[in-house]
């Protein structure tokens, strides 16, 4: 019984360490994903602004050509 308890405790400790490591990794991944998403959103906003500016310039050129 004692031997079984010891092995069970060891197994539980190992599982707990793994769970802790996994949780830490998950937190890191979540943090990284958040920063990545924020950076991506910022890049998207910048890209959209640039695209809109380009389209406006194109429309202006086209309007100038039409007139």
PDB file with SEQRES, HELIX, SHEET and CRYST1 records, atoms N, CA, C and O in Angstrom:
SEQRES   1 A   67  UNK UNK UNK UNK UNK UNK UNK UNK UNK UNK UNK UNK UNK          
SEQRES   2 A   67  UNK UNK UNK UNK UNK UNK UNK UNK UNK UNK UNK UNK UNK          
SEQRES   3 A   67  UNK UNK UNK UNK UNK UNK UNK UNK UNK UNK UNK UNK UNK          
SEQRES   4 A   67  UNK UNK UNK UNK UNK UNK UNK UNK UNK UNK UNK UNK UNK          
SEQRES   5 A   67  UNK UNK UNK UNK UNK UNK UNK UNK UNK UNK UNK UNK UNK          
SEQRES   6 A   67  UNK UNK                                                      
HELIX    1 AA1 UNK A    2  UNK A   66  1                                  65    
CRYST1    1.000    1.000    1.000  90.00  90.00  90.00 P 1           1          
ATOM      1  N   UNK A   1       0.824  -1.202   0.000  1.00  0.00           N  
ATOM      2  CA  UNK A   1       0.000   0.000   0.000  1.00  0.00           C  
ATOM      3  C   UNK A   1       0.866   1.263   0.000  1.00  0.00           C  
ATOM      4  O   UNK A   1       0.596   2.232  -0.710  1.00  0.00           O  
ATOM      5  N   UNK A   2       1.930   1.211   0.835  1.00  0.00           N  
ATOM      6  CA  UNK A   2       2.812   2.376   0.902  1.00  0.00           C  
ATOM      7  C   UNK A   2       3.516   2.611  -0.435  1.00  0.00           C  
ATOM      8  O   UNK A   2       3.642   3.741  -0.906  1.00  0.00           O  
ATOM      9  N   UNK A   3       3.972   1.497  -1.033  1.00  0.00           N  
ATOM     10  CA  UNK A   3       4.675   1.609  -2.313  1.00  0.00           C  
ATOM     11  C   UNK A   3       3.748   2.210  -3.364  1.00  0.00           C  
ATOM     12  O   UNK A   3       4.139   3.083  -4.139  1.00  0.00           O  
ATOM     13  N   UNK A   4       2.512   1.720  -3.370  1.00  0.00           N  
ATOM     14  CA  UNK A   4       1.550   2.209  -4.344  1.00  0.00           C  
ATOM     15  C   UNK A   4       1.286   3.707  -4.121  1.00  0.00           C  
ATOM     16  O   UNK A   4       1.188   4.491  -5.065  1.00  0.00           O  
ATOM     17  N   UNK A   5       1.177   4.068  -2.842  1.00  0.00           N  
ATOM     18  CA  UNK A   5       0.922   5.465  -2.500  1.00  0.00           C  
ATOM     19  C   UNK A   5       2.082   6.349  -2.968  1.00  0.00           C  
ATOM     20  O   UNK A   5       1.889   7.448  -3.487  1.00  0.00           O  
ATOM     21  N   UNK A   6       3.308   5.818  -2.761  1.00  0.00           N  
ATOM     22  CA  UNK A   6       4.491   6.580  -3.152  1.00  0.00           C  
ATOM     23  C   UNK A   6       4.514   6.796  -4.667  1.00  0.00           C  
ATOM     24  O   UNK A   6       4.760   7.904  -5.144  1.00  0.00           O  
ATOM     25  N   UNK A   7       4.250   5.711  -5.419  1.00  0.00           N  
ATOM     26  CA  UNK A   7       4.253   5.829  -6.878  1.00  0.00           C  
ATOM     27  C   UNK A   7       3.135   6.759  -7.327  1.00  0.00           C  
ATOM     28  O   UNK A   7       3.310   7.553  -8.252  1.00  0.00           O  
ATOM     29  N   UNK A   8       1.980   6.657  -6.664  1.00  0.00           N  
ATOM     30  CA  UNK A   8       0.852   7.516  -7.005  1.00  0.00           C  
ATOM     31  C   UNK A   8       1.205   8.983  -6.755  1.00  0.00           C  
ATOM     32  O   UNK A   8       0.897   9.860  -7.562  1.00  0.00           O  
ATOM     33  N   UNK A   9       1.868   9.227  -5.604  1.00  0.00           N  
ATOM     34  CA  UNK A   9       2.269  10.592  -5.261  1.00  0.00           C  
ATOM     35  C   UNK A   9       3.266  11.117  -6.293  1.00  0.00           C  
ATOM     36  O   UNK A   9       3.194  12.270  -6.719  1.00  0.00           O  
ATOM     37  N   UNK A  10       4.205  10.239  -6.687  1.00  0.00           N  
ATOM     38  CA  UNK A  10       5.203  10.636  -7.680  1.00  0.00           C  
ATOM     39  C   UNK A  10       4.517  10.971  -9.006  1.00  0.00           C  
ATOM     40  O   UNK A  10       4.842  11.959  -9.665  1.00  0.00           O  
ATOM     41  N   UNK A  11       3.556  10.116  -9.376  1.00  0.00           N  
ATOM     42  CA  UNK A  11       2.816  10.326 -10.621  1.00  0.00           C  
ATOM     43  C   UNK A  11       2.050  11.643 -10.555  1.00  0.00           C  
ATOM     44  O   UNK A  11       2.038  12.419 -11.511  1.00  0.00           O  
ATOM     45  N   UNK A  12       1.409  11.883  -9.402  1.00  0.00           N  
ATOM     46  CA  UNK A  12       0.642  13.121  -9.220  1.00  0.00           C  
ATOM     47  C   UNK A  12       1.559  14.337  -9.283  1.00  0.00           C  
ATOM     48  O   UNK A  12       1.221  15.351  -9.894  1.00  0.00           O  
ATOM     49  N   UNK A  13       2.729  14.226  -8.640  1.00  0.00           N  
ATOM     50  CA  UNK A  13       3.681  15.336  -8.638  1.00  0.00           C  
ATOM     51  C   UNK A  13       4.140  15.629 -10.066  1.00  0.00           C  
ATOM     52  O   UNK A  13       4.235  16.783 -10.484  1.00  0.00           O  
ATOM     53  N   UNK A  14       4.423  14.548 -10.803  1.00  0.00           N  
ATOM     54  CA  UNK A  14       4.865  14.711 -12.185  1.00  0.00           C  
ATOM     55  C   UNK A  14       3.764  15.380 -13.008  1.00  0.00           C  
ATOM     56  O   UNK A  14       4.012  16.286 -13.805  1.00  0.00           O  
ATOM     57  N   UNK A  15       2.529  14.895 -12.783  1.00  0.00           N  
ATOM     58  CA  UNK A  15       1.402  15.449 -13.526  1.00  0.00           C  
ATOM     59  C   UNK A  15       1.207  16.923 -13.177  1.00  0.00           C  
ATOM     60  O   UNK A  15       0.909  17.745 -14.043  1.00  0.00           O  
ATOM     61  N   UNK A  16       1.382  17.244 -11.879  1.00  0.00           N  
ATOM     62  CA  UNK A  16       1.218  18.620 -11.423  1.00  0.00           C  
ATOM     63  C   UNK A  16       2.281  19.522 -12.054  1.00  0.00           C  
ATOM     64  O   UNK A  16       1.988  20.634 -12.491  1.00  0.00           O  
ATOM     65  N   UNK A  17       3.526  19.019 -12.093  1.00  0.00           N  
ATOM     66  CA  UNK A  17       4.609  19.792 -12.694  1.00  0.00           C  
ATOM     67  C   UNK A  17       4.326  20.017 -14.175  1.00  0.00           C  
ATOM     68  O   UNK A  17       4.519  21.113 -14.702  1.00  0.00           O  
ATOM     69  N   UNK A  18       3.863  18.955 -14.835  1.00  0.00           N  
ATOM     70  CA  UNK A  18       3.524  19.072 -16.252  1.00  0.00           C  
ATOM     71  C   UNK A  18       2.402  20.075 -16.456  1.00  0.00           C  
ATOM     72  O   UNK A  18       2.448  20.902 -17.367  1.00  0.00           O  
ATOM     73  N   UNK A  19       1.382  19.990 -15.585  1.00  0.00           N  
ATOM     74  CA  UNK A  19       0.246  20.904 -15.681  1.00  0.00           C  
ATOM     75  C   UNK A  19       0.701  22.342 -15.476  1.00  0.00           C  
ATOM     76  O   UNK A  19       0.261  23.256 -16.173  1.00  0.00           O  
ATOM     77  N   UNK A  20       1.604  22.527 -14.490  1.00  0.00           N  
ATOM     78  CA  UNK A  20       2.096  23.874 -14.213  1.00  0.00           C  
ATOM     79  C   UNK A  20       2.876  24.407 -15.416  1.00  0.00           C  
ATOM     80  O   UNK A  20       2.715  25.558 -15.821  1.00  0.00           O  
ATOM     81  N   UNK A  21       3.729  23.535 -15.981  1.00  0.00           N  
ATOM     82  CA  UNK A  21       4.517  23.926 -17.143  1.00  0.00           C  
ATOM     83  C   UNK A  21       3.591  24.258 -18.311  1.00  0.00           C  
ATOM     84  O   UNK A  21       3.792  25.236 -19.031  1.00  0.00           O  
ATOM     85  N   UNK A  22       2.566  23.410 -18.477  1.00  0.00           N  
ATOM     86  CA  UNK A  22       1.621  23.608 -19.568  1.00  0.00           C  
ATOM     87  C   UNK A  22       0.858  24.913 -19.389  1.00  0.00           C  
ATOM     88  O   UNK A  22       0.641  25.653 -20.348  1.00  0.00           O  
ATOM     89  N   UNK A  23       0.444  25.193 -18.128  1.00  0.00           N  
ATOM     90  CA  UNK A  23      -0.291  26.425 -17.838  1.00  0.00           C  
ATOM     91  C   UNK A  23       0.592  27.638 -18.123  1.00  0.00           C  
ATOM     92  O   UNK A  23       0.136  28.633 -18.686  1.00  0.00           O  
ATOM     93  N   UNK A  24       1.860  27.542 -17.726  1.00  0.00           N  
ATOM     94  CA  UNK A  24       2.800  28.633 -17.966  1.00  0.00           C  
ATOM     95  C   UNK A  24       2.953  28.855 -19.467  1.00  0.00           C  
ATOM     96  O   UNK A  24       2.943  29.989 -19.947  1.00  0.00           O  
ATOM     97  N   UNK A  25       3.094  27.748 -20.199  1.00  0.00           N  
ATOM     98  CA  UNK A  25       3.242  27.832 -21.643  1.00  0.00           C  
ATOM     99  C   UNK A  25       1.989  28.444 -22.269  1.00  0.00           C  
ATOM    100  O   UNK A  25       2.063  29.252 -23.194  1.00  0.00           O  
ATOM    101  N   UNK A  26       0.819  28.025 -21.726  1.00  0.00           N  
ATOM    102  CA  UNK A  26      -0.439  28.538 -22.256  1.00  0.00           C  
ATOM    103  C   UNK A  26      -0.552  30.044 -22.021  1.00  0.00           C  
ATOM    104  O   UNK A  26      -0.999  30.792 -22.890  1.00  0.00           O  
ATOM    105  N   UNK A  27      -0.133  30.473 -20.816  1.00  0.00           N  
ATOM    106  CA  UNK A  27      -0.161  31.903 -20.495  1.00  0.00           C  
ATOM    107  C   UNK A  27       0.771  32.665 -21.430  1.00  0.00           C  
ATOM    108  O   UNK A  27       0.415  33.724 -21.948  1.00  0.00           O  
ATOM    109  N   UNK A  28       1.963  32.120 -21.640  1.00  0.00           N  
ATOM    110  CA  UNK A  28       2.922  32.748 -22.541  1.00  0.00           C  
ATOM    111  C   UNK A  28       2.349  32.837 -23.948  1.00  0.00           C  
ATOM    112  O   UNK A  28       2.463  33.866 -24.615  1.00  0.00           O  
ATOM    113  N   UNK A  29       1.730  31.742 -24.391  1.00  0.00           N  
ATOM    114  CA  UNK A  29       1.147  31.715 -25.730  1.00  0.00           C  
ATOM    115  C   UNK A  29       0.031  32.744 -25.840  1.00  0.00           C  
ATOM    116  O   UNK A  29      -0.098  33.432 -26.852  1.00  0.00           O  
ATOM    117  N   UNK A  30      -0.781  32.840 -24.774  1.00  0.00           N  
ATOM    118  CA  UNK A  30      -1.889  33.796 -24.799  1.00  0.00           C  
ATOM    119  C   UNK A  30      -1.361  35.223 -24.862  1.00  0.00           C  
ATOM    120  O   UNK A  30      -1.871  36.057 -25.610  1.00  0.00           O  
ATOM    121  N   UNK A  31      -0.325  35.489 -24.062  1.00  0.00           N  
ATOM    122  CA  UNK A  31       0.279  36.822 -24.044  1.00  0.00           C  
ATOM    123  C   UNK A  31       0.861  37.142 -25.417  1.00  0.00           C  
ATOM    124  O   UNK A  31       0.666  38.235 -25.948  1.00  0.00           O  
ATOM    125  N   UNK A  32       1.582  36.170 -25.984  1.00  0.00           N  
ATOM    126  CA  UNK A  32       2.191  36.353 -27.297  1.00  0.00           C  
ATOM    127  C   UNK A  32       1.114  36.588 -28.353  1.00  0.00           C  
ATOM    128  O   UNK A  32       1.255  37.447 -29.224  1.00  0.00           O  
ATOM    129  N   UNK A  33       0.025  35.804 -28.259  1.00  0.00           N  
ATOM    130  CA  UNK A  33      -1.068  35.943 -29.223  1.00  0.00           C  
ATOM    131  C   UNK A  33      -1.697  37.326 -29.112  1.00  0.00           C  
ATOM    132  O   UNK A  33      -2.037  37.946 -30.120  1.00  0.00           O  
ATOM    133  N   UNK A  34      -1.851  37.805 -27.878  1.00  0.00           N  
ATOM    134  CA  UNK A  34      -2.440  39.132 -27.667  1.00  0.00           C  
ATOM    135  C   UNK A  34      -1.559  40.211 -28.280  1.00  0.00           C  
ATOM    136  O   UNK A  34      -2.052  41.084 -28.996  1.00  0.00           O  
ATOM    137  N   UNK A  35      -0.261  40.156 -28.005  1.00  0.00           N  
ATOM    138  CA  UNK A  35       0.649  41.160 -28.554  1.00  0.00           C  
ATOM    139  C   UNK A  35       0.666  41.061 -30.075  1.00  0.00           C  
ATOM    140  O   UNK A  35       0.680  42.076 -30.772  1.00  0.00           O  
ATOM    141  N   UNK A  36       0.664  39.817 -30.590  1.00  0.00           N  
ATOM    142  CA  UNK A  36       0.675  39.612 -32.036  1.00  0.00           C  
ATOM    143  C   UNK A  36      -0.586  40.183 -32.661  1.00  0.00           C  
ATOM    144  O   UNK A  36      -0.543  40.821 -33.713  1.00  0.00           O  
ATOM    145  N   UNK A  37      -1.737  39.938 -31.978  1.00  0.00           N  
ATOM    146  CA  UNK A  37      -3.005  40.422 -32.501  1.00  0.00           C  
ATOM    147  C   UNK A  37      -3.026  41.947 -32.522  1.00  0.00           C  
ATOM    148  O   UNK A  37      -3.497  42.565 -33.476  1.00  0.00           O  
ATOM    149  N   UNK A  38      -2.497  42.547 -31.433  1.00  0.00           N  
ATOM    150  CA  UNK A  38      -2.457  44.007 -31.361  1.00  0.00           C  
ATOM    151  C   UNK A  38      -1.567  44.562 -32.466  1.00  0.00           C  
ATOM    152  O   UNK A  38      -1.934  45.522 -33.145  1.00  0.00           O  
ATOM    153  N   UNK A  39      -0.391  43.953 -32.643  1.00  0.00           N  
ATOM    154  CA  UNK A  39       0.524  44.394 -33.691  1.00  0.00           C  
ATOM    155  C   UNK A  39      -0.120  44.213 -35.056  1.00  0.00           C  
ATOM    156  O   UNK A  39      -0.003  45.070 -35.932  1.00  0.00           O  
ATOM    157  N   UNK A  40      -0.808  43.073 -35.228  1.00  0.00           N  
ATOM    158  CA  UNK A  40      -1.462  42.792 -36.499  1.00  0.00           C  
ATOM    159  C   UNK A  40      -2.551  43.820 -36.773  1.00  0.00           C  
ATOM    160  O   UNK A  40      -2.699  44.298 -37.897  1.00  0.00           O  
ATOM    161  N   UNK A  41      -3.321  44.158 -35.721  1.00  0.00           N  
ATOM    162  CA  UNK A  41      -4.396  45.133 -35.880  1.00  0.00           C  
ATOM    163  C   UNK A  41      -3.811  46.486 -36.265  1.00  0.00           C  
ATOM    164  O   UNK A  41      -4.348  47.182 -37.128  1.00  0.00           O  
ATOM    165  N   UNK A  42      -2.693  46.857 -35.610  1.00  0.00           N  
ATOM    166  CA  UNK A  42      -2.038  48.128 -35.900  1.00  0.00           C  
ATOM    167  C   UNK A  42      -1.555  48.151 -37.351  1.00  0.00           C  
ATOM    168  O   UNK A  42      -1.739  49.139 -38.062  1.00  0.00           O  
ATOM    169  N   UNK A  43      -0.938  47.051 -37.776  1.00  0.00           N  
ATOM    170  CA  UNK A  43      -0.445  46.950 -39.152  1.00  0.00           C  
ATOM    171  C   UNK A  43      -1.607  47.016 -40.131  1.00  0.00           C  
ATOM    172  O   UNK A  43      -1.517  47.660 -41.176  1.00  0.00           O  
ATOM    173  N   UNK A  44      -2.714  46.335 -39.778  1.00  0.00           N  
ATOM    174  CA  UNK A  44      -3.894  46.352 -40.640  1.00  0.00           C  
ATOM    175  C   UNK A  44      -4.437  47.762 -40.769  1.00  0.00           C  
ATOM    176  O   UNK A  44      -4.780  48.198 -41.867  1.00  0.00           O  
ATOM    177  N   UNK A  45      -4.518  48.486 -39.644  1.00  0.00           N  
ATOM    178  CA  UNK A  45      -5.026  49.856 -39.664  1.00  0.00           C  
ATOM    179  C   UNK A  45      -4.131  50.735 -40.539  1.00  0.00           C  
ATOM    180  O   UNK A  45      -4.620  51.532 -41.340  1.00  0.00           O  
ATOM    181  N   UNK A  46      -2.816  50.580 -40.375  1.00  0.00           N  
ATOM    182  CA  UNK A  46      -1.870  51.368 -41.172  1.00  0.00           C  
ATOM    183  C   UNK A  46      -2.034  51.033 -42.657  1.00  0.00           C  
ATOM    184  O   UNK A  46      -2.050  51.919 -43.511  1.00  0.00           O  
ATOM    185  N   UNK A  47      -2.156  49.729 -42.944  1.00  0.00           N  
ATOM    186  CA  UNK A  47      -2.310  49.283 -44.326  1.00  0.00           C  
ATOM    187  C   UNK A  47      -3.598  49.839 -44.925  1.00  0.00           C  
ATOM    188  O   UNK A  47      -3.624  50.276 -46.076  1.00  0.00           O  
ATOM    189  N   UNK A  48      -4.676  49.816 -44.118  1.00  0.00           N  
ATOM    190  CA  UNK A  48      -5.963  50.310 -44.592  1.00  0.00           C  
ATOM    191  C   UNK A  48      -5.880  51.804 -44.887  1.00  0.00           C  
ATOM    192  O   UNK A  48      -6.397  52.276 -45.900  1.00  0.00           O  
ATOM    193  N   UNK A  49      -5.218  52.547 -43.985  1.00  0.00           N  
ATOM    194  CA  UNK A  49      -5.058  53.987 -44.186  1.00  0.00           C  
ATOM    195  C   UNK A  49      -4.281  54.255 -45.467  1.00  0.00           C  
ATOM    196  O   UNK A  49      -4.655  55.121 -46.258  1.00  0.00           O  
ATOM    197  N   UNK A  50      -3.198  53.512 -45.667  1.00  0.00           N  
ATOM    198  CA  UNK A  50      -2.390  53.681 -46.874  1.00  0.00           C  
ATOM    199  C   UNK A  50      -3.203  53.349 -48.117  1.00  0.00           C  
ATOM    200  O   UNK A  50      -3.132  54.052 -49.124  1.00  0.00           O  
ATOM    201  N   UNK A  51      -3.981  52.266 -48.035  1.00  0.00           N  
ATOM    202  CA  UNK A  51      -4.795  51.849 -49.175  1.00  0.00           C  
ATOM    203  C   UNK A  51      -5.829  52.913 -49.498  1.00  0.00           C  
ATOM    204  O   UNK A  51      -6.047  53.235 -50.666  1.00  0.00           O  
ATOM    205  N   UNK A  52      -6.471  53.465 -48.466  1.00  0.00           N  
ATOM    206  CA  UNK A  52      -7.482  54.507 -48.674  1.00  0.00           C  
ATOM    207  C   UNK A  52      -6.841  55.731 -49.307  1.00  0.00           C  
ATOM    208  O   UNK A  52      -7.406  56.325 -50.226  1.00  0.00           O  
ATOM    209  N   UNK A  53      -5.654  56.116 -48.817  1.00  0.00           N  
ATOM    210  CA  UNK A  53      -4.950  57.274 -49.377  1.00  0.00           C  
ATOM    211  C   UNK A  53      -4.625  57.024 -50.842  1.00  0.00           C  
ATOM    212  O   UNK A  53      -4.785  57.915 -51.677  1.00  0.00           O  
ATOM    213  N   UNK A  54      -4.169  55.816 -51.157  1.00  0.00           N  
ATOM    214  CA  UNK A  54      -3.833  55.468 -52.530  1.00  0.00           C  
ATOM    215  C   UNK A  54      -5.064  55.555 -53.426  1.00  0.00           C  
ATOM    216  O   UNK A  54      -5.009  56.094 -54.531  1.00  0.00           O  
ATOM    217  N   UNK A  55      -6.179  55.014 -52.925  1.00  0.00           N  
ATOM    218  CA  UNK A  55      -7.420  55.032 -53.705  1.00  0.00           C  
ATOM    219  C   UNK A  55      -7.865  56.464 -53.937  1.00  0.00           C  
ATOM    220  O   UNK A  55      -8.320  56.802 -55.029  1.00  0.00           O  
ATOM    221  N   UNK A  56      -7.737  57.312 -52.916  1.00  0.00           N  
ATOM    222  CA  UNK A  56      -8.129  58.717 -53.060  1.00  0.00           C  
ATOM    223  C   UNK A  56      -7.287  59.397 -54.127  1.00  0.00           C  
ATOM    224  O   UNK A  56      -7.804  60.138 -54.963  1.00  0.00           O  
ATOM    225  N   UNK A  57      -5.979  59.137 -54.091  1.00  0.00           N  
ATOM    226  CA  UNK A  57      -5.079  59.727 -55.091  1.00  0.00           C  
ATOM    227  C   UNK A  57      -5.477  59.253 -56.478  1.00  0.00           C  
ATOM    228  O   UNK A  57      -5.509  60.040 -57.424  1.00  0.00           O  
ATOM    229  N   UNK A  58      -5.783  57.957 -56.600  1.00  0.00           N  
ATOM    230  CA  UNK A  58      -6.183  57.390 -57.878  1.00  0.00           C  
ATOM    231  C   UNK A  58      -7.469  58.051 -58.376  1.00  0.00           C  
ATOM    232  O   UNK A  58      -7.581  58.408 -59.549  1.00  0.00           O  
ATOM    233  N   UNK A  59      -8.436  58.209 -57.469  1.00  0.00           N  
ATOM    234  CA  UNK A  59      -9.717  58.830 -57.833  1.00  0.00           C  
ATOM    235  C   UNK A  59      -9.484  60.270 -58.260  1.00  0.00           C  
ATOM    236  O   UNK A  59     -10.095  60.735 -59.223  1.00  0.00           O  
ATOM    237  N   UNK A  60      -8.606  60.984 -57.554  1.00  0.00           N  
ATOM    238  CA  UNK A  60      -8.301  62.373 -57.889  1.00  0.00           C  
ATOM    239  C   UNK A  60      -7.694  62.454 -59.291  1.00  0.00           C  
ATOM    240  O   UNK A  60      -8.057  63.316 -60.091  1.00  0.00           O  
ATOM    241  N   UNK A  61      -6.752  61.528 -59.573  1.00  0.00           N  
ATOM    242  CA  UNK A  61      -6.105  61.510 -60.893  1.00  0.00           C  
ATOM    243  C   UNK A  61      -7.152  61.235 -61.961  1.00  0.00           C  
ATOM    244  O   UNK A  61      -7.163  61.876 -63.012  1.00  0.00           O  
ATOM    245  N   UNK A  62      -8.029  60.282 -61.687  1.00  0.00           N  
ATOM    246  CA  UNK A  62      -9.065  59.920 -62.644  1.00  0.00           C  
ATOM    247  C   UNK A  62     -10.009  61.107 -62.869  1.00  0.00           C  
ATOM    248  O   UNK A  62     -10.393  61.393 -64.004  1.00  0.00           O  
ATOM    249  N   UNK A  63     -10.381  61.796 -61.780  1.00  0.00           N  
ATOM    250  CA  UNK A  63     -11.268  62.955 -61.882  1.00  0.00           C  
ATOM    251  C   UNK A  63     -10.579  64.058 -62.692  1.00  0.00           C  
ATOM    252  O   UNK A  63     -11.210  64.729 -63.509  1.00  0.00           O  
ATOM    253  N   UNK A  64      -9.274  64.235 -62.452  1.00  0.00           N  
ATOM    254  CA  UNK A  64      -8.520  65.241 -63.207  1.00  0.00           C  
ATOM    255  C   UNK A  64      -8.484  64.891 -64.682  1.00  0.00           C  
ATOM    256  O   UNK A  64      -8.586  65.768 -65.540  1.00  0.00           O  
ATOM    257  N   UNK A  65      -8.338  63.593 -64.979  1.00  0.00           N  
ATOM    258  CA  UNK A  65      -8.305  63.165 -66.377  1.00  0.00           C  
ATOM    259  C   UNK A  65      -9.666  63.363 -67.035  1.00  0.00           C  
ATOM    260  O   UNK A  65      -9.763  63.758 -68.197  1.00  0.00           O  
ATOM    261  N   UNK A  66     -10.721  63.078 -66.256  1.00  0.00           N  
ATOM    262  CA  UNK A  66     -12.076  63.218 -66.804  1.00  0.00           C  
ATOM    263  C   UNK A  66     -12.350  64.685 -67.099  1.00  0.00           C  
ATOM    264  O   UNK A  66     -12.871  65.025 -68.161  1.00  0.00           O  
ATOM    265  N   UNK A  67     -11.995  65.562 -66.144  1.00  0.00           N  
ATOM    266  CA  UNK A  67     -12.213  66.989 -66.352  1.00  0.00           C  
ATOM    267  C   UNK A  67     -11.168  67.488 -67.331  1.00  0.00           C  
ATOM    268  O   UNK A  67     -11.150  68.673 -67.665  1.00  0.00           O  
TER     269      UNK A  67                                                      
END                                                                             
